[in-house]
């Protein structure tokens, strides 16, 4: 064994061995229990970042560990290759999205292989390949047949610069998350999936996901947002049409003094047309369309609105109430219409005060007399009904039920349930995505592409248009087509492409049979591998990706393709990788290589001015607080890089970058290597000790017991908690015990125990630092890969402690501690405590009133 640890030499050696021996390749084996480990696949940006390294290192530890425990482990990797991020980056780099994407896939694949991750690369997929999106086009057609996919006009978040629709989560402070330009509301024809049909089921199963973090479950529940209340229909004055509203406070309907419509509501422009308010309403709607219309942002706006020139009738009072459009009403909540009750809703109260609208108290407080003329704020508490006709005097909670019944009997509304979730808009006005397989014909309308004509292939040999506009409508070979229904040669293809979340909503099933060409996947393979046993990814995907994946899985089940509803049994959301920012007054944020250090002072290389150390934040290119994994790999190697990511923090917590931490990991691996090299000649031809610890004594007995204790600790930390940091700490403690032994060549028991300890430490380290472990394992004389070895097991009789740690308190304060034999009685423990040198300083010359020995753990001396 080489006395010097050289990762540049051993890591390529073992990576080549793993690849040539197909060690990570798996297939279905009914005789073995399966374990499907999956990390969220990346979009091919060109380079992996430290977040990737951490995420995939966590997954690789679990995959390798489970394989050594005897599981048949599926651990695949692929590329979320479609979508706006890839397209925008390609445009910025003056490249074609296809060319840019495929080049980046090649580069990132090489980087991941260099890190030694145990992926079955034969299962690699890229969602931009026709053999992948062919099958989501097929499912789209099946959904369209059942009206689960449909097209309608709707207001959307529109980025003019990117020429596309954005999800609410992609709008930040009214700006596009990608280009930073103003986002506006625009009405477009869009394709939707009816996810709302599954809202109740998605919500119910949130409580059947015990392997998911509670915070993610809560986020999913809130996004689905089930509310119990009533629908109330307000007749529009002078028309036969009604305005339906959803409310959870139907007890306050008698106090509704005005109606509010969302600016996007179709009735706003329709009802204001021909009134003196028409121009003012139109200007208001246009201005509001430029605002961030996400619920979070709307909460912070000053409430404003305009009268649209029309009235509706409160169905319970018969009163004529004005209709306003206001910025606080959202189409995505309820019906997009709000019955405003200013006496009992603070937002409505503020609006009524601002615009001089009536305030009527209908729920009176038992503690105070509420006067609408003097109220300083809305009353939102419980009370009894007033000004509410036949319901006066009732408790308002009791009145809810009776008012709902009254509404239903009189055909004015009734009890109902509302969901916050809205149908999934999948249309994107971009080029780089899966084409939506429909044709538009003047005679036949929307016509689905025949299944035999799938896939509708996205043409890759195209010139990108200025500003990112999709070239598809300009490509006659793609755009112009013949209607498959009537033969009309003037038909055109749909030029919207699918939201990239569609691709990521079923890729985990495709991994089970990635080369299958008879459908979305081989059902037998999916029946064996799915659901995913452990899914790992960032908490930023806690809502949309996970929710859409759960929905899509239900659609596939209803198509008879799957037998289960939930795709992921357990979920781990790992924390972010963070680092302090550094900046100078002239050049802003600086990269690490833009800084010089002189006499402990950091100076900007560009201007030589002092550098300011900022707060610790998530690594990001914009803040330049990034560390290039390639630099770490070149300096330390893959194993040290992996080691740091796993040791620095528990996986669910944020990891703070530390150069000292990386150095510390490197030093530890070097120390283990040197110890293994030093004892190798003595232990290489010795059989590892595997007997009763009672046959050992002295340091050999201590090491043997410590080794078994470490096996138990590391196994529990990985199996039960994924706390790799504490597992590594336990391995470090074992190493310290090993280092304290001076190996005697003529002591066979000692050599056999050391062999056992070296073998065990190598096995325990192997999921964390696999190249390192393979090399030591080979030096021990093993002929096959360490990955084929069994995970070590511990002996119960070796876990029993020879000594106990006793803590000593004086008047309840910790003052000292000592070790004593396990079988020592209370009197012996008491006398040793009183004789302790440190304790003597506290009790000398004082009366000892009592000495309490607590369960062979603690001695409390009362003076």
mmCIF file of C-alpha atoms in Angstrom, residues 150-453:
data_model
loop_
_atom_site.group_PDB
_atom_site.id
_atom_site.type_symbol
_atom_site.label_atom_id
_atom_site.label_comp_id
_atom_site.label_asym_id
_atom_site.label_seq_id
_atom_site.Cartn_x
_atom_site.Cartn_y
_atom_site.Cartn_z
ATOM 1 C CA UNK A 150 -58.722 21.765 -22.124
ATOM 2 C CA UNK A 151 -58.171 25.201 -23.685
ATOM 3 C CA UNK A 152 -59.603 28.498 -22.528
ATOM 4 C CA UNK A 153 -58.860 32.200 -22.497
ATOM 5 C CA UNK A 154 -57.399 33.416 -19.245
ATOM 6 C CA UNK A 155 -55.332 36.157 -17.725
ATOM 7 C CA UNK A 156 -51.739 35.165 -17.250
ATOM 8 C CA UNK A 157 -48.487 36.650 -16.026
ATOM 9 C CA UNK A 158 -46.845 37.748 -19.264
ATOM 10 C CA UNK A 159 -43.198 38.706 -19.711
ATOM 11 C CA UNK A 160 -42.778 40.692 -22.899
ATOM 12 C CA UNK A 161 -39.004 40.255 -22.897
ATOM 13 C CA UNK A 162 -39.178 36.464 -22.555
ATOM 14 C CA UNK A 163 -42.356 36.258 -24.646
ATOM 15 C CA UNK A 164 -43.902 33.736 -22.302
ATOM 16 C CA UNK A 165 -46.331 33.031 -19.506
ATOM 17 C CA UNK A 166 -44.918 32.817 -15.981
ATOM 18 C CA UNK A 167 -46.233 30.929 -12.981
ATOM 19 C CA UNK A 168 -46.954 33.088 -9.915
ATOM 20 C CA UNK A 169 -43.816 31.710 -8.273
ATOM 21 C CA UNK A 170 -41.765 33.002 -11.217
ATOM 22 C CA UNK A 171 -42.864 36.582 -10.622
ATOM 23 C CA UNK A 172 -40.711 38.382 -8.052
ATOM 24 C CA UNK A 173 -41.812 41.866 -6.942
ATOM 25 C CA UNK A 174 -43.634 42.296 -10.263
ATOM 26 C CA UNK A 175 -40.577 41.280 -12.294
ATOM 27 C CA UNK A 176 -39.680 38.195 -14.302
ATOM 28 C CA UNK A 177 -37.492 35.813 -12.292
ATOM 29 C CA UNK A 178 -35.239 35.260 -15.315
ATOM 30 C CA UNK A 179 -34.770 38.587 -17.088
ATOM 31 C CA UNK A 180 -35.856 41.071 -14.408
ATOM 32 C CA UNK A 181 -38.317 42.881 -16.712
ATOM 33 C CA UNK A 182 -41.811 44.085 -15.797
ATOM 34 C CA UNK A 183 -44.515 41.397 -15.849
ATOM 35 C CA UNK A 184 -48.072 42.301 -16.866
ATOM 36 C CA UNK A 185 -51.457 40.577 -16.965
ATOM 37 C CA UNK A 186 -52.444 39.471 -20.462
ATOM 38 C CA UNK A 187 -55.407 37.475 -21.751
ATOM 39 C CA UNK A 188 -54.365 34.513 -23.884
ATOM 40 C CA UNK A 189 -55.701 31.187 -25.034
ATOM 41 C CA UNK A 190 -54.051 28.622 -22.790
ATOM 42 C CA UNK A 191 -54.000 24.870 -22.315
ATOM 43 C CA UNK A 192 -54.842 23.567 -18.833
ATOM 44 C CA UNK A 193 -54.819 20.283 -16.938
ATOM 45 C CA UNK A 194 -57.723 19.761 -14.528
ATOM 46 C CA UNK A 195 -55.683 19.274 -11.370
ATOM 47 C CA UNK A 196 -58.654 20.679 -9.407
ATOM 48 C CA UNK A 197 -60.514 17.401 -10.088
ATOM 49 C CA UNK A 198 -57.994 15.775 -7.741
ATOM 50 C CA UNK A 199 -57.797 18.566 -5.141
ATOM 51 C CA UNK A 200 -59.656 16.646 -2.421
ATOM 52 C CA UNK A 201 -57.662 13.471 -2.973
ATOM 53 C CA UNK A 202 -54.340 15.318 -3.055
ATOM 54 C CA UNK A 203 -55.260 17.017 0.199
ATOM 55 C CA UNK A 204 -56.461 13.840 1.914
ATOM 56 C CA UNK A 205 -53.280 11.957 1.047
ATOM 57 C CA UNK A 206 -51.135 14.698 2.560
ATOM 58 C CA UNK A 207 -51.886 12.917 5.838
ATOM 59 C CA UNK A 208 -50.730 9.602 4.373
ATOM 60 C CA UNK A 209 -47.152 10.655 3.703
ATOM 61 C CA UNK A 210 -45.392 9.896 7.011
ATOM 62 C CA UNK A 211 -41.981 9.902 5.353
ATOM 63 C CA UNK A 212 -42.316 13.553 4.288
ATOM 64 C CA UNK A 213 -41.161 16.597 6.300
ATOM 65 C CA UNK A 214 -44.022 18.275 8.124
ATOM 66 C CA UNK A 215 -43.150 21.682 6.646
ATOM 67 C CA UNK A 216 -43.573 20.320 3.105
ATOM 68 C CA UNK A 217 -46.900 18.696 3.987
ATOM 69 C CA UNK A 218 -48.068 22.025 5.405
ATOM 70 C CA UNK A 219 -46.974 23.896 2.270
ATOM 71 C CA UNK A 220 -48.850 21.426 0.064
ATOM 72 C CA UNK A 221 -51.996 21.694 2.191
ATOM 73 C CA UNK A 222 -51.872 25.484 2.117
ATOM 74 C CA UNK A 223 -51.392 25.526 -1.646
ATOM 75 C CA UNK A 224 -54.399 23.259 -2.167
ATOM 76 C CA UNK A 225 -56.205 25.511 0.312
ATOM 77 C CA UNK A 226 -59.536 23.893 1.085
ATOM 78 C CA UNK A 227 -62.081 26.276 2.617
ATOM 79 C CA UNK A 228 -65.595 25.530 3.842
ATOM 80 C CA UNK A 229 -68.171 28.240 3.328
ATOM 81 C CA UNK A 230 -71.098 29.263 1.157
ATOM 82 C CA UNK A 231 -71.758 30.491 -2.344
ATOM 83 C CA UNK A 232 -74.060 33.511 -2.447
ATOM 84 C CA UNK A 233 -75.482 34.809 -5.733
ATOM 85 C CA UNK A 234 -75.950 38.575 -6.087
ATOM 86 C CA UNK A 235 -78.316 39.619 -8.941
ATOM 87 C CA UNK A 236 -76.960 42.380 -11.193
ATOM 88 C CA UNK A 237 -79.377 45.303 -11.287
ATOM 89 C CA UNK A 238 -81.311 45.460 -14.521
ATOM 90 C CA UNK A 239 -79.933 42.143 -15.838
ATOM 91 C CA UNK A 240 -80.701 38.444 -15.563
ATOM 92 C CA UNK A 241 -77.091 37.647 -14.686
ATOM 93 C CA UNK A 242 -75.828 36.899 -11.169
ATOM 94 C CA UNK A 243 -72.472 37.476 -9.512
ATOM 95 C CA UNK A 244 -71.576 34.383 -7.461
ATOM 96 C CA UNK A 245 -69.229 34.891 -4.519
ATOM 97 C CA UNK A 246 -67.584 32.406 -2.175
ATOM 98 C CA UNK A 247 -67.333 33.395 1.479
ATOM 99 C CA UNK A 248 -66.409 31.738 4.751
ATOM 100 C CA UNK A 249 -68.329 34.488 6.602
ATOM 101 C CA UNK A 250 -71.853 34.111 5.265
ATOM 102 C CA UNK A 251 -73.063 35.106 8.735
ATOM 103 C CA UNK A 252 -72.148 38.672 7.722
ATOM 104 C CA UNK A 253 -74.049 38.801 4.396
ATOM 105 C CA UNK A 254 -76.583 41.318 5.779
ATOM 106 C CA UNK A 255 -73.635 43.716 6.226
ATOM 107 C CA UNK A 256 -72.424 43.466 2.601
ATOM 108 C CA UNK A 257 -72.560 47.069 1.393
ATOM 109 C CA UNK A 258 -70.575 46.849 -1.842
ATOM 110 C CA UNK A 259 -69.256 44.238 -4.278
ATOM 111 C CA UNK A 260 -65.627 43.962 -5.429
ATOM 112 C CA UNK A 261 -64.508 42.261 -8.637
ATOM 113 C CA UNK A 262 -60.919 41.338 -9.467
ATOM 114 C CA UNK A 263 -59.556 43.603 -12.255
ATOM 115 C CA UNK A 264 -59.165 40.460 -14.407
ATOM 116 C CA UNK A 265 -62.800 39.436 -13.911
ATOM 117 C CA UNK A 266 -64.612 39.339 -17.309
ATOM 118 C CA UNK A 267 -67.591 41.257 -15.863
ATOM 119 C CA UNK A 268 -65.472 44.338 -15.115
ATOM 120 C CA UNK A 269 -65.107 45.522 -18.706
ATOM 121 C CA UNK A 270 -68.471 44.050 -19.729
ATOM 122 C CA UNK A 271 -70.493 45.886 -17.057
ATOM 123 C CA UNK A 272 -68.570 49.166 -17.281
ATOM 124 C CA UNK A 273 -69.051 49.402 -21.042
ATOM 125 C CA UNK A 274 -71.266 52.329 -21.957
ATOM 126 C CA UNK A 275 -71.149 53.877 -18.493
ATOM 127 C CA UNK A 276 -69.462 57.191 -17.593
ATOM 128 C CA UNK A 277 -66.929 55.052 -15.668
ATOM 129 C CA UNK A 278 -65.755 53.077 -18.711
ATOM 130 C CA UNK A 279 -62.514 54.984 -19.402
ATOM 131 C CA UNK A 280 -61.552 55.222 -15.746
ATOM 132 C CA UNK A 281 -62.160 51.483 -15.268
ATOM 133 C CA UNK A 282 -60.154 50.640 -18.395
ATOM 134 C CA UNK A 283 -57.215 52.773 -17.236
ATOM 135 C CA UNK A 284 -57.333 51.225 -13.778
ATOM 136 C CA UNK A 285 -57.407 47.670 -15.122
ATOM 137 C CA UNK A 286 -54.481 48.421 -17.443
ATOM 138 C CA UNK A 287 -52.437 49.945 -14.601
ATOM 139 C CA UNK A 288 -53.145 47.047 -12.228
ATOM 140 C CA UNK A 289 -52.147 44.573 -14.948
ATOM 141 C CA UNK A 290 -48.572 45.828 -14.545
ATOM 142 C CA UNK A 291 -48.514 45.008 -10.841
ATOM 143 C CA UNK A 292 -47.373 41.759 -9.273
ATOM 144 C CA UNK A 293 -50.687 39.957 -8.839
ATOM 145 C CA UNK A 294 -49.473 37.207 -6.534
ATOM 146 C CA UNK A 295 -51.416 36.927 -3.271
ATOM 147 C CA UNK A 296 -48.333 37.724 -1.211
ATOM 148 C CA UNK A 297 -47.635 40.971 -3.059
ATOM 149 C CA UNK A 298 -51.269 42.098 -3.138
ATOM 150 C CA UNK A 299 -51.376 41.956 0.672
ATOM 151 C CA UNK A 300 -48.736 44.684 0.835
ATOM 152 C CA UNK A 301 -50.350 47.102 -1.639
ATOM 153 C CA UNK A 302 -52.388 50.109 -0.559
ATOM 154 C CA UNK A 303 -55.972 49.144 -1.254
ATOM 155 C CA UNK A 304 -57.428 51.013 -4.223
ATOM 156 C CA UNK A 305 -60.270 50.605 -6.676
ATOM 157 C CA UNK A 306 -62.839 52.289 -8.905
ATOM 158 C CA UNK A 307 -66.630 52.152 -9.194
ATOM 159 C CA UNK A 308 -67.528 50.377 -12.450
ATOM 160 C CA UNK A 309 -70.817 52.246 -12.925
ATOM 161 C CA UNK A 310 -73.140 49.343 -12.068
ATOM 162 C CA UNK A 311 -74.981 47.935 -9.031
ATOM 163 C CA UNK A 312 -76.027 44.542 -7.764
ATOM 164 C CA UNK A 313 -78.625 43.509 -5.191
ATOM 165 C CA UNK A 314 -77.814 42.045 -1.768
ATOM 166 C CA UNK A 315 -80.037 38.929 -1.928
ATOM 167 C CA UNK A 316 -80.695 38.933 1.829
ATOM 168 C CA UNK A 317 -81.552 42.611 2.295
ATOM 169 C CA UNK A 318 -82.731 43.628 -1.174
ATOM 170 C CA UNK A 319 -80.445 46.642 -0.921
ATOM 171 C CA UNK A 320 -78.800 48.074 -4.020
ATOM 172 C CA UNK A 321 -74.990 47.997 -3.564
ATOM 173 C CA UNK A 322 -72.283 49.472 -5.845
ATOM 174 C CA UNK A 323 -69.853 47.245 -7.758
ATOM 175 C CA UNK A 324 -66.175 48.159 -7.603
ATOM 176 C CA UNK A 325 -63.067 46.662 -9.093
ATOM 177 C CA UNK A 326 -60.115 46.741 -6.677
ATOM 178 C CA UNK A 327 -56.512 45.638 -6.583
ATOM 179 C CA UNK A 328 -56.972 43.391 -3.541
ATOM 180 C CA UNK A 329 -59.442 41.026 -5.278
ATOM 181 C CA UNK A 330 -57.855 38.045 -7.040
ATOM 182 C CA UNK A 331 -59.317 35.816 -9.745
ATOM 183 C CA UNK A 332 -57.430 32.878 -8.266
ATOM 184 C CA UNK A 333 -59.360 33.008 -4.990
ATOM 185 C CA UNK A 334 -62.991 31.918 -4.841
ATOM 186 C CA UNK A 335 -64.900 33.270 -7.859
ATOM 187 C CA UNK A 336 -62.884 36.455 -8.310
ATOM 188 C CA UNK A 337 -65.717 38.399 -6.645
ATOM 189 C CA UNK A 338 -65.845 39.555 -3.023
ATOM 190 C CA UNK A 339 -68.921 40.584 -1.037
ATOM 191 C CA UNK A 340 -67.451 43.412 1.015
ATOM 192 C CA UNK A 341 -68.535 43.621 4.668
ATOM 193 C CA UNK A 342 -66.578 46.587 6.062
ATOM 194 C CA UNK A 343 -67.864 46.251 9.650
ATOM 195 C CA UNK A 344 -66.330 42.781 9.950
ATOM 196 C CA UNK A 345 -63.313 42.671 7.623
ATOM 197 C CA UNK A 346 -60.392 45.035 8.099
ATOM 198 C CA UNK A 347 -59.478 45.195 4.419
ATOM 199 C CA UNK A 348 -63.086 46.036 3.486
ATOM 200 C CA UNK A 349 -63.229 48.524 6.398
ATOM 201 C CA UNK A 350 -60.170 50.416 5.128
ATOM 202 C CA UNK A 351 -61.564 50.472 1.590
ATOM 203 C CA UNK A 352 -64.989 51.706 2.758
ATOM 204 C CA UNK A 353 -63.425 54.508 4.805
ATOM 205 C CA UNK A 354 -61.257 55.541 1.851
ATOM 206 C CA UNK A 355 -64.176 55.694 -0.601
ATOM 207 C CA UNK A 356 -66.993 56.762 1.750
ATOM 208 C CA UNK A 357 -68.998 53.539 1.554
ATOM 209 C CA UNK A 358 -71.629 52.340 4.018
ATOM 210 C CA UNK A 359 -70.657 50.342 7.098
ATOM 211 C CA UNK A 360 -73.351 48.199 8.763
ATOM 212 C CA UNK A 361 -72.716 46.193 11.935
ATOM 213 C CA UNK A 362 -74.349 42.750 11.778
ATOM 214 C CA UNK A 363 -72.366 40.859 14.464
ATOM 215 C CA UNK A 364 -72.437 42.620 17.817
ATOM 216 C CA UNK A 365 -69.876 42.104 20.566
ATOM 217 C CA UNK A 366 -71.018 41.069 24.037
ATOM 218 C CA UNK A 367 -68.259 43.234 25.544
ATOM 219 C CA UNK A 368 -68.857 46.517 23.750
ATOM 220 C CA UNK A 369 -71.526 48.395 21.866
ATOM 221 C CA UNK A 370 -70.422 48.643 18.223
ATOM 222 C CA UNK A 371 -71.338 51.844 16.382
ATOM 223 C CA UNK A 372 -70.524 51.961 12.663
ATOM 224 C CA UNK A 373 -70.095 55.739 12.870
ATOM 225 C CA UNK A 374 -67.392 55.564 15.537
ATOM 226 C CA UNK A 375 -65.683 52.239 14.864
ATOM 227 C CA UNK A 376 -61.912 52.611 14.493
ATOM 228 C CA UNK A 377 -61.459 49.122 13.060
ATOM 229 C CA UNK A 378 -63.467 46.137 11.893
ATOM 230 C CA UNK A 379 -64.862 43.745 14.501
ATOM 231 C CA UNK A 380 -63.856 40.216 13.518
ATOM 232 C CA UNK A 381 -64.713 38.353 16.723
ATOM 233 C CA UNK A 382 -67.708 36.230 17.630
ATOM 234 C CA UNK A 383 -70.994 37.687 18.852
ATOM 235 C CA UNK A 384 -74.721 37.750 18.275
ATOM 236 C CA UNK A 385 -76.569 38.757 15.136
ATOM 237 C CA UNK A 386 -78.046 42.255 14.712
ATOM 238 C CA UNK A 387 -79.520 44.051 11.685
ATOM 239 C CA UNK A 388 -79.946 40.583 10.168
ATOM 240 C CA UNK A 389 -83.709 40.156 9.936
ATOM 241 C CA UNK A 390 -85.002 36.783 11.129
ATOM 242 C CA UNK A 391 -81.527 35.793 12.335
ATOM 243 C CA UNK A 392 -81.205 38.596 14.916
ATOM 244 C CA UNK A 393 -80.209 37.398 18.375
ATOM 245 C CA UNK A 394 -78.540 34.175 17.206
ATOM 246 C CA UNK A 395 -74.895 33.449 17.922
ATOM 247 C CA UNK A 396 -73.120 34.203 14.662
ATOM 248 C CA UNK A 397 -71.640 30.678 14.436
ATOM 249 C CA UNK A 398 -75.121 29.196 14.802
ATOM 250 C CA UNK A 399 -76.456 31.673 12.246
ATOM 251 C CA UNK A 400 -73.995 30.432 9.607
ATOM 252 C CA UNK A 401 -75.793 27.108 9.340
ATOM 253 C CA UNK A 402 -79.253 28.687 9.231
ATOM 254 C CA UNK A 403 -78.280 31.343 6.655
ATOM 255 C CA UNK A 404 -76.739 28.652 4.417
ATOM 256 C CA UNK A 405 -79.970 26.648 4.623
ATOM 257 C CA UNK A 406 -82.008 29.773 3.800
ATOM 258 C CA UNK A 407 -79.835 30.512 0.761
ATOM 259 C CA UNK A 408 -80.270 26.970 -0.520
ATOM 260 C CA UNK A 409 -84.046 26.892 0.000
ATOM 261 C CA UNK A 410 -84.472 30.164 -1.872
ATOM 262 C CA UNK A 411 -82.063 29.279 -4.698
ATOM 263 C CA UNK A 412 -79.735 32.101 -3.687
ATOM 264 C CA UNK A 413 -76.726 29.904 -2.964
ATOM 265 C CA UNK A 414 -75.813 27.364 -0.312
ATOM 266 C CA UNK A 415 -73.002 25.531 1.420
ATOM 267 C CA UNK A 416 -69.969 24.822 -0.685
ATOM 268 C CA UNK A 417 -66.258 24.153 -0.598
ATOM 269 C CA UNK A 418 -63.629 26.242 -2.329
ATOM 270 C CA UNK A 419 -60.022 25.441 -3.144
ATOM 271 C CA UNK A 420 -57.156 27.837 -3.525
ATOM 272 C CA UNK A 421 -55.513 25.597 -6.123
ATOM 273 C CA UNK A 422 -56.309 26.393 -9.752
ATOM 274 C CA UNK A 423 -56.051 24.218 -12.832
ATOM 275 C CA UNK A 424 -52.501 23.805 -14.091
ATOM 276 C CA UNK A 425 -51.757 26.104 -17.023
ATOM 277 C CA UNK A 426 -49.262 24.176 -19.154
ATOM 278 C CA UNK A 427 -48.932 26.517 -22.170
ATOM 279 C CA UNK A 428 -45.608 28.239 -22.728
ATOM 280 C CA UNK A 429 -45.069 30.620 -25.645
ATOM 281 C CA UNK A 430 -41.491 29.443 -26.029
ATOM 282 C CA UNK A 431 -39.603 27.317 -28.512
ATOM 283 C CA UNK A 432 -37.566 24.993 -26.277
ATOM 284 C CA UNK A 433 -40.248 22.642 -24.999
ATOM 285 C CA UNK A 434 -42.362 19.641 -25.935
ATOM 286 C CA UNK A 435 -44.880 20.569 -28.664
ATOM 287 C CA UNK A 436 -48.535 20.309 -27.668
ATOM 288 C CA UNK A 437 -50.004 17.691 -30.046
ATOM 289 C CA UNK A 438 -53.030 19.503 -31.482
ATOM 290 C CA UNK A 439 -53.904 21.079 -34.807
ATOM 291 C CA UNK A 440 -56.127 24.114 -35.395
ATOM 292 C CA UNK A 441 -58.482 23.905 -38.364
ATOM 293 C CA UNK A 442 -60.908 26.633 -39.461
ATOM 294 C CA UNK A 443 -63.553 24.008 -40.212
ATOM 295 C CA UNK A 444 -63.024 21.502 -37.396
ATOM 296 C CA UNK A 445 -61.619 23.677 -34.610
ATOM 297 C CA UNK A 446 -59.136 21.973 -32.293
ATOM 298 C CA UNK A 447 -58.139 18.554 -33.639
ATOM 299 C CA UNK A 448 -55.838 16.181 -31.727
ATOM 300 C CA UNK A 449 -52.858 14.807 -33.620
ATOM 301 C CA UNK A 450 -53.492 11.110 -34.422
ATOM 302 C CA UNK A 451 -51.528 8.767 -32.161
ATOM 303 C CA UNK A 452 -49.812 7.189 -35.156
ATOM 304 C CA UNK A 453 -48.332 10.603 -36.032
#
